[in-house]
């Protein structure tokens, strides 16, 4: 098969591993820089141009679209879908997953455990908003944040009020969330491929930090997850419509709660923590599922 990876750089660990795994299984794998793709969106025969040439003959595309280029990246991916190329994750699902608020609303509707979370616009409602999520300590999150940046722990009501006021004053959207103290600075990353949890790791925040992101200095190790955590992760990926997803779960007193569903999960942490060939499993998923025009949505929202 011919597989294209949409990625900014072929030297990135996940991209490199996917190339390796695809070639090892006898496929031709091209890395295409997402931001160098351009297209005539009004043409009857949808095409993508890349460095002066028309992209042709691709059977499947693996989107590795960074958060900072979601808009352009999903437009390029949608164009591949219009051409009938099989996407590992569909553009609609990626767009949905990148919107934390929308994701939570969809997950909640399907009864998936979430931390109690509030969203408000007016500074006049801060007092009630804090009460609604159970008071301090609480976590305040920028809607556009990733890798733990823009996630703040407010220990007291006063701290919460002033941080929320500051963010609202700057006109940025924030979520206000119950702090899951009992998680002890750890979360569980479940890697879901094709409706199954294929690997899981526990990430522990470094001393004095509550965010367990590896980018924030957290460390990862193997963990055995419970059947409830397994089904939560599988259902969360399914609700988002993602074939490949990294589902982050906290162990709370009220059961597993999902904090994030990632549509381009990094492979380095999970492959080194578990010793598993996750890249190979993604290629295997493509082998089993890639057929022309085999998308649920073809870009329809
Ligand atoms: P990002 O998308 O920036 O990674 P997350 O919402 O995943 O933001 O939060 C980053 C980390 O902070 C999580 O992996 C988790 O360790 C910690 N965290 C997030 N929300 C909570 C919460 N409500 N209670 C306790 N810890 C949290």
CSV table of C-alpha atoms in Angstrom, one decimal, residues 67 96-101 103-104 107 112-115 141-149 151 175 177 187-190 192 203 212-213 215 232-233 236-237 240 242 245-250 257-265:
chain,number,residue,atom,x,y,z
A,67,UNK,CA,-2.6,21.6,17.9
A,96,UNK,CA,-14.2,17.7,17.6
A,97,UNK,CA,-11.4,16.3,19.9
A,98,UNK,CA,-9.4,19.6,19.7
A,99,UNK,CA,-12.3,21.5,21.2
A,100,UNK,CA,-12.1,20.5,24.8
A,101,UNK,CA,-15.5,22.0,25.7
A,103,UNK,CA,-15.6,17.0,23.7
A,104,UNK,CA,-16.7,17.1,27.3
A,107,UNK,CA,-18.7,12.5,26.4
A,112,UNK,CA,-18.7,8.9,30.4
A,113,UNK,CA,-17.2,9.9,33.8
A,114,UNK,CA,-15.8,13.5,33.8
A,115,UNK,CA,-14.5,15.8,36.5
A,141,UNK,CA,-7.9,25.4,32.2
A,142,UNK,CA,-7.4,27.5,29.1
A,143,UNK,CA,-9.6,25.9,26.4
A,144,UNK,CA,-6.7,26.3,23.9
A,145,UNK,CA,-4.0,24.8,26.1
A,146,UNK,CA,-2.0,21.6,25.4
A,147,UNK,CA,0.8,19.7,27.1
A,148,UNK,CA,-0.3,21.0,30.5
A,149,UNK,CA,0.4,24.6,29.6
A,151,UNK,CA,-3.7,24.3,33.4
A,175,UNK,CA,-13.0,25.7,32.0
A,177,UNK,CA,-12.9,22.1,37.1
A,187,UNK,CA,-3.0,10.0,35.2
A,188,UNK,CA,-3.4,7.0,33.0
A,189,UNK,CA,-2.8,7.3,29.3
A,190,UNK,CA,-4.8,4.6,27.4
A,192,UNK,CA,-6.9,3.0,21.8
A,203,UNK,CA,2.2,9.1,34.2
A,212,UNK,CA,1.5,14.5,34.9
A,213,UNK,CA,2.3,15.5,31.3
A,215,UNK,CA,6.4,17.6,28.7
A,232,UNK,CA,-14.2,4.1,29.6
A,233,UNK,CA,-11.2,4.6,27.3
A,236,UNK,CA,-14.5,7.8,24.9
A,237,UNK,CA,-12.6,7.2,21.7
A,240,UNK,CA,-15.2,11.1,19.6
A,242,UNK,CA,-11.4,8.4,16.7
A,245,UNK,CA,-6.7,8.0,20.4
A,246,UNK,CA,-4.8,8.7,23.6
A,247,UNK,CA,-7.4,8.8,26.3
A,248,UNK,CA,-6.2,10.4,29.6
A,249,UNK,CA,-8.0,9.2,32.7
A,250,UNK,CA,-7.8,10.2,36.4
A,257,UNK,CA,-12.8,10.4,34.8
A,258,UNK,CA,-11.7,11.4,31.4
A,259,UNK,CA,-9.6,14.6,31.2
A,260,UNK,CA,-8.6,14.5,27.6
A,261,UNK,CA,-9.0,12.6,24.4
A,262,UNK,CA,-6.0,13.1,22.1
A,263,UNK,CA,-6.3,12.6,18.4
A,264,UNK,CA,-2.5,12.5,17.6
A,265,UNK,CA,-1.1,10.7,20.6
